mmCIF file of C-alpha atoms and ligand atoms in Angstrom:
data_model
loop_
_atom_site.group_PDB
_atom_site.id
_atom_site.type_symbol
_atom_site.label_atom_id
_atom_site.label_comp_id
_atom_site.label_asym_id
_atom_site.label_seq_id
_atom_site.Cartn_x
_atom_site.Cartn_y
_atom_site.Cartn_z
ATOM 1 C CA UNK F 262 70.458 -49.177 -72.257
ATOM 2 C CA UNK F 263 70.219 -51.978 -74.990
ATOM 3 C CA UNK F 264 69.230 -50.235 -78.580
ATOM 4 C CA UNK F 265 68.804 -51.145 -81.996
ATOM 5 C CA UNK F 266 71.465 -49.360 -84.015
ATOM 6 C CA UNK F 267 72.157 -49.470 -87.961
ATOM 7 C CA UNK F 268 75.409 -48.464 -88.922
ATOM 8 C CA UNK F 269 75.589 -46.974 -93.103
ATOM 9 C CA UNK F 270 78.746 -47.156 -94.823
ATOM 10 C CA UNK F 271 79.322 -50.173 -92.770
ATOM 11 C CA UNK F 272 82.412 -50.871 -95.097
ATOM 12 C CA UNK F 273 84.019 -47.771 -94.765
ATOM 13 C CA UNK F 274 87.280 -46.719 -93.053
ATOM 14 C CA UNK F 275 84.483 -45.491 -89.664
ATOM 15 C CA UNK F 276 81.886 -48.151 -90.194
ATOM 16 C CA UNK F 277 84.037 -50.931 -89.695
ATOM 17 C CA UNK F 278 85.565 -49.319 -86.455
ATOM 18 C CA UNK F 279 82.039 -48.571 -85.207
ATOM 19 C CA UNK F 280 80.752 -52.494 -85.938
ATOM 20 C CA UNK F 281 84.135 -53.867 -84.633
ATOM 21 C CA UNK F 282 83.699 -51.861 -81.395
ATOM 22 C CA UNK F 283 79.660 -51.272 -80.846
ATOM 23 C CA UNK F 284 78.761 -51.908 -76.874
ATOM 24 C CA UNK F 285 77.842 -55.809 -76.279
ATOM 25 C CA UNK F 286 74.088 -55.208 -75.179
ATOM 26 C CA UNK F 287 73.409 -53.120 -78.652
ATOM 27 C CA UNK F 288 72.028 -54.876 -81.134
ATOM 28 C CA UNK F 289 73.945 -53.635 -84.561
ATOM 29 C CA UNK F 290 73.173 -53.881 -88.296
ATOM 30 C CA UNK F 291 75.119 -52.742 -90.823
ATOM 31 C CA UNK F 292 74.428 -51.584 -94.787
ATOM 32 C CA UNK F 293 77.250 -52.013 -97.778
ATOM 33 C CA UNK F 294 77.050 -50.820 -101.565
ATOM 34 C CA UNK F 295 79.440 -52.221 -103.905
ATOM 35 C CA UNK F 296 81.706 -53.892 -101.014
ATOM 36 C CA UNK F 297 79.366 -57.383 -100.685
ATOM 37 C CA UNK F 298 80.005 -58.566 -97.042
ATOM 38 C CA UNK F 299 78.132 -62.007 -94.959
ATOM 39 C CA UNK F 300 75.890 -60.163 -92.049
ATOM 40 C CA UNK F 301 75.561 -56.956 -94.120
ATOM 41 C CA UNK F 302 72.648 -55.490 -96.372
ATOM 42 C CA UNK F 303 73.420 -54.064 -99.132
ATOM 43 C CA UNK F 304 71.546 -51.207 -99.818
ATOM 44 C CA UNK F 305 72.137 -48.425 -102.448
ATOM 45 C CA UNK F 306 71.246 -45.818 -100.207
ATOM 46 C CA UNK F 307 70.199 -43.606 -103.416
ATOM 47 C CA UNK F 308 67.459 -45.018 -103.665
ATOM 48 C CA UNK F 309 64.840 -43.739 -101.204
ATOM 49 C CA UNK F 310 62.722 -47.192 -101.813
ATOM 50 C CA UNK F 311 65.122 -49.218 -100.719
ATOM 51 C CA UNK F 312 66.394 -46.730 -97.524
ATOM 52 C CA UNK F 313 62.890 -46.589 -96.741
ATOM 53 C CA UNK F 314 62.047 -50.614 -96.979
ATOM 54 C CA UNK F 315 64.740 -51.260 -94.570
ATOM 55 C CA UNK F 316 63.191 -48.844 -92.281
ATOM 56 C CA UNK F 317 59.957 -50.234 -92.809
ATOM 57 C CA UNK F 318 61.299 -54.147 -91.719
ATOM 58 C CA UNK F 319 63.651 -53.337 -89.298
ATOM 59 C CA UNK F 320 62.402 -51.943 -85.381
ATOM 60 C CA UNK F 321 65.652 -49.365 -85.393
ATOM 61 C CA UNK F 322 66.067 -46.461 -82.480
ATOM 62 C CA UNK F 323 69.239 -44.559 -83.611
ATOM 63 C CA UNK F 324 70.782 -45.035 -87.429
ATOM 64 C CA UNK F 325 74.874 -43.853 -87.733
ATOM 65 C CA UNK F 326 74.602 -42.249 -91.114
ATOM 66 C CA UNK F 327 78.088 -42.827 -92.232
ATOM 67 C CA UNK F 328 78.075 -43.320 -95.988
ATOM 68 C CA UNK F 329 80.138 -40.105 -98.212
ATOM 69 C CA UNK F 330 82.301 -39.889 -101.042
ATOM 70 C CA UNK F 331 84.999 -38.166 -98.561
ATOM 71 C CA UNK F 332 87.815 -37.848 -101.421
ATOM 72 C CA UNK F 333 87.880 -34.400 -102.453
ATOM 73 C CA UNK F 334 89.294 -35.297 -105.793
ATOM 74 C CA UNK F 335 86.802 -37.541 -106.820
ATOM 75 C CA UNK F 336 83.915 -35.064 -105.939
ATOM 76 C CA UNK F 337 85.207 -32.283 -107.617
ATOM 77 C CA UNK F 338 85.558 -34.868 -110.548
ATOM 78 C CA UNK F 339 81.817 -36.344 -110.535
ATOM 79 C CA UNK F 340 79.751 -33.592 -108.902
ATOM 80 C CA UNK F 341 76.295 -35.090 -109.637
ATOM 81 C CA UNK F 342 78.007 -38.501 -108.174
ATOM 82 C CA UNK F 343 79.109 -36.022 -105.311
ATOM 83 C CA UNK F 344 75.969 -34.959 -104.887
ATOM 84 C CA UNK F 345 73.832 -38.085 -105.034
ATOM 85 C CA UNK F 346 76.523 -40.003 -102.358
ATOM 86 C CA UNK F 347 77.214 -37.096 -100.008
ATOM 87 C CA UNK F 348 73.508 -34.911 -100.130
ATOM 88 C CA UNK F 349 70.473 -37.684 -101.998
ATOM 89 C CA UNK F 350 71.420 -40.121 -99.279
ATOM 90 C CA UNK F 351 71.173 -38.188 -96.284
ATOM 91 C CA UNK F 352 68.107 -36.750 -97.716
ATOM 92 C CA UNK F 353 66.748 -40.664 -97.893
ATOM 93 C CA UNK F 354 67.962 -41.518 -94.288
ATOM 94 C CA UNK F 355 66.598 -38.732 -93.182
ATOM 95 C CA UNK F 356 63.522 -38.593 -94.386
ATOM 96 C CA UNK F 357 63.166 -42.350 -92.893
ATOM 97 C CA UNK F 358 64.515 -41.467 -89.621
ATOM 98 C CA UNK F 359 61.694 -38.857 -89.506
ATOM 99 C CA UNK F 360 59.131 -41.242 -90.787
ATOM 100 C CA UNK F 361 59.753 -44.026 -88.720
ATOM 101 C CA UNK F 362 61.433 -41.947 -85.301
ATOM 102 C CA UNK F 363 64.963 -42.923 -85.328
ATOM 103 C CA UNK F 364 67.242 -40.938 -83.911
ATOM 104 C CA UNK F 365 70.070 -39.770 -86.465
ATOM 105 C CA UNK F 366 73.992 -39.332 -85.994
ATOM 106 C CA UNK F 367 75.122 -37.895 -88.988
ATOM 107 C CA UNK F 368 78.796 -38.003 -90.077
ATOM 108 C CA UNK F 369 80.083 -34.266 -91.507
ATOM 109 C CA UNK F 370 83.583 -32.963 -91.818
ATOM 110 C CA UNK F 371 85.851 -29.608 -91.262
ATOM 111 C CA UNK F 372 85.769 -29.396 -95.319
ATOM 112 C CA UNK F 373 82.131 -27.502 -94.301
ATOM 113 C CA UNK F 374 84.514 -24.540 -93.164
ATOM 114 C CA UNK F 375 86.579 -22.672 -95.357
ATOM 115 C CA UNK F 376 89.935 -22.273 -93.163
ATOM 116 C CA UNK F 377 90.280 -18.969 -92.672
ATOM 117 C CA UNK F 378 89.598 -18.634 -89.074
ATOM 118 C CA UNK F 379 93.182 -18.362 -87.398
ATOM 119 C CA UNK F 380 91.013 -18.855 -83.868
ATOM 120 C CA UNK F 381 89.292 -22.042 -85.062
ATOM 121 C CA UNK F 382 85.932 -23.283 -85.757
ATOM 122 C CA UNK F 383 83.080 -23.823 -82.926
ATOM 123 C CA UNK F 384 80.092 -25.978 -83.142
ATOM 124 C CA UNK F 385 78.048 -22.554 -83.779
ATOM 125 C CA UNK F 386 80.538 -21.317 -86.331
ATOM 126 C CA UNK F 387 79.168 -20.161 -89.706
ATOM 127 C CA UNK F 388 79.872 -23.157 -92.776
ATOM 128 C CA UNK F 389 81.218 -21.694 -96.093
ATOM 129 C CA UNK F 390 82.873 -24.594 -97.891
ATOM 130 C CA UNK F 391 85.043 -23.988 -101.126
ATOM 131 C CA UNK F 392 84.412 -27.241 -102.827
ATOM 132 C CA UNK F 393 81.776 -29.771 -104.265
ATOM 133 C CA UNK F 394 82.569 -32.211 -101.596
ATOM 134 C CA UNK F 395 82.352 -29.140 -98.479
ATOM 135 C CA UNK F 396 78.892 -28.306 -100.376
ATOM 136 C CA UNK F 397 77.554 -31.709 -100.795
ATOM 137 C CA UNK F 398 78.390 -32.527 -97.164
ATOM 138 C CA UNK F 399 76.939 -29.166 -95.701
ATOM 139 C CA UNK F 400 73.718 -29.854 -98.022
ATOM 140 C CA UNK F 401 73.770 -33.192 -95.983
ATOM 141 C CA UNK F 402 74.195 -31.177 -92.464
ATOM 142 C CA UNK F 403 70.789 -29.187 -93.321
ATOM 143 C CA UNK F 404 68.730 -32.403 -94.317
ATOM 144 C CA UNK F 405 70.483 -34.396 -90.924
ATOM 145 C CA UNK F 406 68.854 -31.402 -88.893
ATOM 146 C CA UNK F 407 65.228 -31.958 -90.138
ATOM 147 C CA UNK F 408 65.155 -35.167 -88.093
ATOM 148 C CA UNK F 409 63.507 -34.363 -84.536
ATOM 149 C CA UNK F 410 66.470 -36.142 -82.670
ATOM 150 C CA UNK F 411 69.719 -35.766 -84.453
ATOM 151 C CA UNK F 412 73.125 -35.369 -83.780
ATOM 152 C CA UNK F 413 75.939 -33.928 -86.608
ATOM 153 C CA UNK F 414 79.159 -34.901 -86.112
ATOM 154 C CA UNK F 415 81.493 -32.757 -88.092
ATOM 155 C CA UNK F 416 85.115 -35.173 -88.040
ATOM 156 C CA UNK F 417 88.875 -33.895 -89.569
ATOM 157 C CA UNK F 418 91.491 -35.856 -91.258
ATOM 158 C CA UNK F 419 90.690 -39.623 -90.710
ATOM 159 C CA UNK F 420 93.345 -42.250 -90.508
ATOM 160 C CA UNK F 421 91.750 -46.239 -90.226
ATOM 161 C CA UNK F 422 93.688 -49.905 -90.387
ATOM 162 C CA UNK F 423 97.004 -49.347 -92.310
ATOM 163 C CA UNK F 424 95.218 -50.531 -95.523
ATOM 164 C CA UNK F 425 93.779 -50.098 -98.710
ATOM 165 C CA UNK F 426 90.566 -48.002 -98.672
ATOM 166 C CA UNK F 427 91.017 -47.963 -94.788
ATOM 167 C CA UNK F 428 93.610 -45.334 -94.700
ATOM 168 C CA UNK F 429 94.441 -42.268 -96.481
ATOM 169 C CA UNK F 430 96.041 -43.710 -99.893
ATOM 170 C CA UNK F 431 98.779 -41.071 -99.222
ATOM 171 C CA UNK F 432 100.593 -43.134 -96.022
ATOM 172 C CA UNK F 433 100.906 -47.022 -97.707
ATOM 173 C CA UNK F 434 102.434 -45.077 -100.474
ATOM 174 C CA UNK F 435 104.859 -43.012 -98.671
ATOM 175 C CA UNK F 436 105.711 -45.799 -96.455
ATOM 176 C CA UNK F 437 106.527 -48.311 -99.704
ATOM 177 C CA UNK F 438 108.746 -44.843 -100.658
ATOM 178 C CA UNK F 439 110.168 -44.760 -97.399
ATOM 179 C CA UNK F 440 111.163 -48.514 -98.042
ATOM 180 C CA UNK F 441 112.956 -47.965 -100.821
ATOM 181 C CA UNK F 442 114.410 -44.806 -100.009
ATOM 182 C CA UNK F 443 113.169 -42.667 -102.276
ATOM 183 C CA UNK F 444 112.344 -39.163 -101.966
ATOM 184 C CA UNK F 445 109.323 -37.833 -101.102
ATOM 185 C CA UNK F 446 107.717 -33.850 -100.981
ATOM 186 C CA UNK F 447 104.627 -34.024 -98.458
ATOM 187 C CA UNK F 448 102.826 -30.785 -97.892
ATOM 188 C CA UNK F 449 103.473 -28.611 -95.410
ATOM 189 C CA UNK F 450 101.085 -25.916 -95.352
ATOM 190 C CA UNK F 451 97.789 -27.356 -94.715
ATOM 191 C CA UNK F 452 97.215 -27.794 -91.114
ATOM 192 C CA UNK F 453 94.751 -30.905 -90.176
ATOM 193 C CA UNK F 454 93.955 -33.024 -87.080
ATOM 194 C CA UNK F 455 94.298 -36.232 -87.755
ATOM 195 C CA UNK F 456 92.157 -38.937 -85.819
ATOM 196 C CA UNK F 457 92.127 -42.338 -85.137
ATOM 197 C CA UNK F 458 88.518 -43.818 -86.380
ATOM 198 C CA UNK F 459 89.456 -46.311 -83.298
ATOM 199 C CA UNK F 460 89.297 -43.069 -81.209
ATOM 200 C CA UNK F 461 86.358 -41.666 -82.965
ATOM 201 C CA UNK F 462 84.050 -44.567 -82.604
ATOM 202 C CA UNK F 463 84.821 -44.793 -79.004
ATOM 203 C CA UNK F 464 83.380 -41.204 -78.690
ATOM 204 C CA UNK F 465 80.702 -41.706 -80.954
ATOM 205 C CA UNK F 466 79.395 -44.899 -78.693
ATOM 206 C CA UNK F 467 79.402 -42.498 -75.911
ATOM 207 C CA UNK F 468 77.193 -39.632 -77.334
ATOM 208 C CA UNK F 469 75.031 -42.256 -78.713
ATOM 209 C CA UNK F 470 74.429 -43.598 -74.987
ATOM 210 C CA UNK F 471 74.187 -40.057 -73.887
ATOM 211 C CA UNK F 472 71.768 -39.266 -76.360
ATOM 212 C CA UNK F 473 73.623 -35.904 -77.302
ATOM 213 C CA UNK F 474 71.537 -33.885 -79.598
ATOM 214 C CA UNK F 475 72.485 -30.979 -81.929
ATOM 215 C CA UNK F 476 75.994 -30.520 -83.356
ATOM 216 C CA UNK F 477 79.344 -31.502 -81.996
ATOM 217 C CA UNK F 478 82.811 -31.644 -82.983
ATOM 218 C CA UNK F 479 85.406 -34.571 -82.723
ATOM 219 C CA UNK F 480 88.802 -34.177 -83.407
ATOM 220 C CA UNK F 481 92.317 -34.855 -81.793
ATOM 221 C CA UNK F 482 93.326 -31.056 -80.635
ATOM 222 C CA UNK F 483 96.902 -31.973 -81.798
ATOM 223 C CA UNK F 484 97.555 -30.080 -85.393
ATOM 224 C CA UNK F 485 100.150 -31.323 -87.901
ATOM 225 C CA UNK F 486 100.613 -30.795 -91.576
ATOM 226 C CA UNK F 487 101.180 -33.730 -93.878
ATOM 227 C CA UNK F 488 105.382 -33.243 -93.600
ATOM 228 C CA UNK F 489 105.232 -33.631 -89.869
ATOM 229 C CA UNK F 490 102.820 -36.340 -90.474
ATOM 230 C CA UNK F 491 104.667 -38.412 -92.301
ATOM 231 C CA UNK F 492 107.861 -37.513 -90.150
ATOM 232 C CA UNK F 493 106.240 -39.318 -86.955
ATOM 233 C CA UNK F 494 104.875 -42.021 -89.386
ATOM 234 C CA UNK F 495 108.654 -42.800 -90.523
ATOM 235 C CA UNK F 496 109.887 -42.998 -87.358
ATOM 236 C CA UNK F 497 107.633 -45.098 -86.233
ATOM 237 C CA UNK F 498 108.013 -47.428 -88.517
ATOM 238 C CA UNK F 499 111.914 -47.710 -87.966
ATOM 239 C CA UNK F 500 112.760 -46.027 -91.279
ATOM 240 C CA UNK F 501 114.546 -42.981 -92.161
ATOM 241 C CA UNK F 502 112.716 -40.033 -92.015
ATOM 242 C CA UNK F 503 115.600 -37.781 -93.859
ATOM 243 C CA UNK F 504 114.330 -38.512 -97.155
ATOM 244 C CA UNK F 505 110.887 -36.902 -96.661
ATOM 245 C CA UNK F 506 110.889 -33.010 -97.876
ATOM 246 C CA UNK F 507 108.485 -29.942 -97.096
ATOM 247 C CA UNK F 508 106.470 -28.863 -100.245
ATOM 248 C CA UNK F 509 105.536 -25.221 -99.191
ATOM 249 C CA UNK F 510 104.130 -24.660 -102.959
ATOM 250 C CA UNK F 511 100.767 -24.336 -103.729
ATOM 251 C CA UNK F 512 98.615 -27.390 -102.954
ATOM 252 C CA UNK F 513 98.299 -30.859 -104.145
ATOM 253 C CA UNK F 514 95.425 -31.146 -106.626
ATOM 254 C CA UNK F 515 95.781 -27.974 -108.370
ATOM 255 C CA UNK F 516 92.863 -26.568 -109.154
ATOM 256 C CA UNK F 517 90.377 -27.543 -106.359
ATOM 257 C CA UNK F 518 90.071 -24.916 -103.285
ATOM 258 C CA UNK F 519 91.198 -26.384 -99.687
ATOM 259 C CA UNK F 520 90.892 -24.788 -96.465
ATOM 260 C CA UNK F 521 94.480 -23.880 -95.191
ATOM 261 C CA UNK F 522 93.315 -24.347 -91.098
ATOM 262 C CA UNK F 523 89.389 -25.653 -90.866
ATOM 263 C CA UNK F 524 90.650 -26.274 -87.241
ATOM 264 C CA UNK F 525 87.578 -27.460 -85.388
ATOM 265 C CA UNK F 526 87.495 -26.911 -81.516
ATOM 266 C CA UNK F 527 86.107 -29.468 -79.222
ATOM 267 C CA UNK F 528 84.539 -27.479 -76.650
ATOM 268 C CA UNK F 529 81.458 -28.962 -76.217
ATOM 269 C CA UNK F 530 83.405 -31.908 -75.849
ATOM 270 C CA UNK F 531 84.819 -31.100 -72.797
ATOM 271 C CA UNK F 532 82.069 -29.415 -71.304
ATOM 272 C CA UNK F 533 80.522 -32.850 -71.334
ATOM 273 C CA UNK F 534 83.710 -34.370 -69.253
ATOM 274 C CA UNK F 535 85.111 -36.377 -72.523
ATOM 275 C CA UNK F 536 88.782 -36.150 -72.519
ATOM 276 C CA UNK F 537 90.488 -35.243 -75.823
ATOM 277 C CA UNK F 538 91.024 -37.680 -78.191
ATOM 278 C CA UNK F 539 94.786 -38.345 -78.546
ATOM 279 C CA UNK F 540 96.722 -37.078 -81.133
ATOM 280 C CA UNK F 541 98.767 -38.668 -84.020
ATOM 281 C CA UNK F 542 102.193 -38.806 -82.116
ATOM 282 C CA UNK F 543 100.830 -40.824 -79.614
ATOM 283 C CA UNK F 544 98.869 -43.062 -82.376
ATOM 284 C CA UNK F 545 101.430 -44.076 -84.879
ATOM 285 C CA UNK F 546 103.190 -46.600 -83.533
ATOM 286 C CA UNK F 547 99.931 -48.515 -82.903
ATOM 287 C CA UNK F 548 98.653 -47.268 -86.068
ATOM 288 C CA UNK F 549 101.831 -48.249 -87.928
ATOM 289 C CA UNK F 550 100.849 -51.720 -86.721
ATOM 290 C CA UNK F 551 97.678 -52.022 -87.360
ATOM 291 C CA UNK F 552 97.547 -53.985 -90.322
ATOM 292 C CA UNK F 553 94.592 -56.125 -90.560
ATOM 293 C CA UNK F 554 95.612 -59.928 -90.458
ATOM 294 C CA UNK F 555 95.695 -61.403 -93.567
ATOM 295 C CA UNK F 556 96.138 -58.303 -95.524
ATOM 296 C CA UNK F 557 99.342 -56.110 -97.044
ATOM 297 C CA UNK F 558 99.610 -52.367 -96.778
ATOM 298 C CA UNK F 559 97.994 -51.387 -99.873
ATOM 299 C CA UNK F 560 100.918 -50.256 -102.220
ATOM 300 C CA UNK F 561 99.454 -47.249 -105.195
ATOM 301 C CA UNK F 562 102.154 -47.493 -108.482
ATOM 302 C CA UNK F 563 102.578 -43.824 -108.208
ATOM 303 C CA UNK F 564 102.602 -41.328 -104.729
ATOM 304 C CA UNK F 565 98.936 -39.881 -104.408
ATOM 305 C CA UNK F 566 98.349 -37.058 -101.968
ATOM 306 C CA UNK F 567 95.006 -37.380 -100.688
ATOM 307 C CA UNK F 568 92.192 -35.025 -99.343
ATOM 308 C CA UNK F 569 93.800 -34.876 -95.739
HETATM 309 N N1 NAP A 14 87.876 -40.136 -94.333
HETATM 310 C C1 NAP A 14 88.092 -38.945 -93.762
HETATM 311 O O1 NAP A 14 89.256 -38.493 -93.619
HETATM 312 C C2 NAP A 14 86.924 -38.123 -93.256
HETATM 313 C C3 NAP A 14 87.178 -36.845 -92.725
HETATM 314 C C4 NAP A 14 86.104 -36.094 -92.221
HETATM 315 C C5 NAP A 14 84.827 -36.601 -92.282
HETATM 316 N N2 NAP A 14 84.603 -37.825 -92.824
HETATM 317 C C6 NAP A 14 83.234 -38.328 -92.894
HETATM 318 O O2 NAP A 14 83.159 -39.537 -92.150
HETATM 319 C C7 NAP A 14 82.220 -40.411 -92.768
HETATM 320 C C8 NAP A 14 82.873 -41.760 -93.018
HETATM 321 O O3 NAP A 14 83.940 -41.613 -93.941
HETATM 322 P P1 NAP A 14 84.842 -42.863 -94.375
HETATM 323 O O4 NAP A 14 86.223 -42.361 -94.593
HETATM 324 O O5 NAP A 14 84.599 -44.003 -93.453
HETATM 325 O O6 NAP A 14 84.218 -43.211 -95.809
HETATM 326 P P2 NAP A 14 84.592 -44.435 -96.759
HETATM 327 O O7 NAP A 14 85.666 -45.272 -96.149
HETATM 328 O O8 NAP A 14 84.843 -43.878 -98.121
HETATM 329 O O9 NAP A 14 83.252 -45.316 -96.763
HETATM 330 C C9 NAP A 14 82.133 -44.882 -97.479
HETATM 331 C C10 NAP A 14 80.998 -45.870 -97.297
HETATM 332 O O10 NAP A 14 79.887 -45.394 -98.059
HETATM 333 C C11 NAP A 14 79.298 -46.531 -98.688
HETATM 334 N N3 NAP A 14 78.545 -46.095 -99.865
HETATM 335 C C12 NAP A 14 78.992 -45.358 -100.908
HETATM 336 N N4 NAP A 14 77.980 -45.169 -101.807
HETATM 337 C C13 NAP A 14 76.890 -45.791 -101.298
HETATM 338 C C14 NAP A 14 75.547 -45.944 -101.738
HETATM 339 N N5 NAP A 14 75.103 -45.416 -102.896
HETATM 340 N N6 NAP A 14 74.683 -46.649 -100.962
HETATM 341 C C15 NAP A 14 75.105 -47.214 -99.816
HETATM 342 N N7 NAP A 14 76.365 -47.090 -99.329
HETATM 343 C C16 NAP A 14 77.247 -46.386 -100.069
HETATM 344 C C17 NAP A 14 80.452 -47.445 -99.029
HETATM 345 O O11 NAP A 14 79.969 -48.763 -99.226
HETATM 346 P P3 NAP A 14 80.732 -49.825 -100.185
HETATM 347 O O12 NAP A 14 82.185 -49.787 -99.788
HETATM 348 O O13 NAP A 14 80.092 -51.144 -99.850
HETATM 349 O O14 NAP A 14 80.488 -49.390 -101.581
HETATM 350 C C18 NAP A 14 81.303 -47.308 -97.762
HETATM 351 O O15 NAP A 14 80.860 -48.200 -96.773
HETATM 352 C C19 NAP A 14 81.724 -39.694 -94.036
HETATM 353 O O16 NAP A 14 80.515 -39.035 -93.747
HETATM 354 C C20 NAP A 14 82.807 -38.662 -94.308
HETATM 355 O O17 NAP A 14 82.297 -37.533 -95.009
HETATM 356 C C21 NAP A 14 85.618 -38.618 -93.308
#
């Protein structure tokens, strides 16, 4: 069925996979911030004027809330920014889905879980995040929920186009590294799943044509730590994997809590007949690929661990 369908965030690493691959009978619009694009509003979704203008102008059915401040880092830096990107903006779309009857799909992530759970993490499982951007996020979860038709989709470890801003800074870096043969200490104690936003947005078109309501996990069931991470990553790119080490210390940004295993099962998934999405071994050598034309693997001057 045709539908009108605005996409938030429409610059980010999952809105531009969801407005590159959107089915060719929907009708898609698509909101930026700072990120200026042709055939994009920009909207500071902050404001609850201007969320609720567009609403006003534009006949929408189902809105892909999208927009976050997903480094951990920079939330735990900036809480009130945290709070106003992650939590004020879901509030606004919201509060416009419900006032105008759009059906939401919110975006939400493992980081709502604190990790502990050996077993993993159900749909039904109870939130407890350990850090400004977990708490922003699940703050963001309880205002998605107020809309009559919603659907939160709680997501891992992303990885986009082998770019700036469109992958996790951590892999152009270690790849540059990797180039020049220099040593590098990944992680190797957090467990994630990381997930193509290719793969994601090809899931997300099908609950959206489903109409799936409620809460739902998507994630690759494939688990890796940064280390083996970057391992396949090397060897995918042809270059020698020997010089990446196993940091089993204690984590990355010192000082800010992460969950050790926020592993989220994909039950409900299957149940409805969706096949898992694949994991990262059988992704990198596309992924490896995958830079956009016209663009260079975005290349940090020092190494920077991200969230993941
Ligand atoms: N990345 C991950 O690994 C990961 C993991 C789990 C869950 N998630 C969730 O998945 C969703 C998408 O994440 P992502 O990685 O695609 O994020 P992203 O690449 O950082 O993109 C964020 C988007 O938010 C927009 N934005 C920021 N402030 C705004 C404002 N005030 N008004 C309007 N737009 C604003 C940005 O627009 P401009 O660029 O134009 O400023 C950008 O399009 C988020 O909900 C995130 O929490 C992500």
């Amino acid at each position: 069925m045709s539908r009108h369908v605005l996409i938030t965030g429409a610059t980010g690493m999952l809105g531009r996979q969801l407005m590159a691959t959107a089915p060719k009978d929907y009708s898609v619009m698509g909101w930026s911030h700072s990120d200026l694009r042709p055939g994009l509003d920009a909207i500071d979704a902050v404001s609850a004027t201007q969320v609720d203008g567009f609403f006003a102008e534009h006949s929408l059915d189902v809105c892909i809330h999208t927009i976050a401040w997903p480094d951990v880092q920079k939330c735990e830096n900036d809480e009130e920014g945290a709070y106003l990107v992650n939590s004020v903006t879901t509030e606004n779309v919201a509060a416009a889905c419900r006032r105008h009857g759009v059906r939401l799909i919110h975006m939400s992530t493992e980081y709502v879980f604190d990790g502990t759970r050996e077993a993993g993490y159900g749909e039904d499982a109870e939130p407890n995040p350990l850090q400004t951007y977990g708490q922003t996020k699940l703050v963001a979860e309880r205002q998605a929920v107020t809309v009559p038709e919603h659907l939160v989709v709680r997501l891992p470890v992303l990885y986009g186009e082998l770019a700036q801003n469109l992958s996790p800074l951590w892999v152009p870096a270690l790849l540059t590294a990797l180039t020049r043969g220099s040593t590098v200490k990944l992680d190797d104690r957090f467990e994630r799943q990381p997930t193509w936003t290719f793969d994601v947005a090809q899931t997300l078109w099908r609950l959206v044509d489903a109409d799936v309501q409620g809460v739902i996990h998507v994630a690759s069931q494939e688990g890796m730590t940064k280390y083996a991470w970057g391992l396949l990553l090397a060897s995918a790119a042809g270059l020698d994997p020997s010089v990446i080490e196993p940091a089993r210390g204690m984590p990355v940004v010192p000082g800010i809590p992460k969950p050790l295993r926020p592993w989220l099962l994909t039950q409900r998934l299957e149940q409805m007949g969706v096949p898992p999405l694949p994991g990262l071994s059988h992704r990198a050598r596309a992924y490896v690929n995958s830079v956009p034309a016209g663009t260079a693997p975005g290349v940090p001057s020092s190494f920077v661990e991200s969230n993941g």
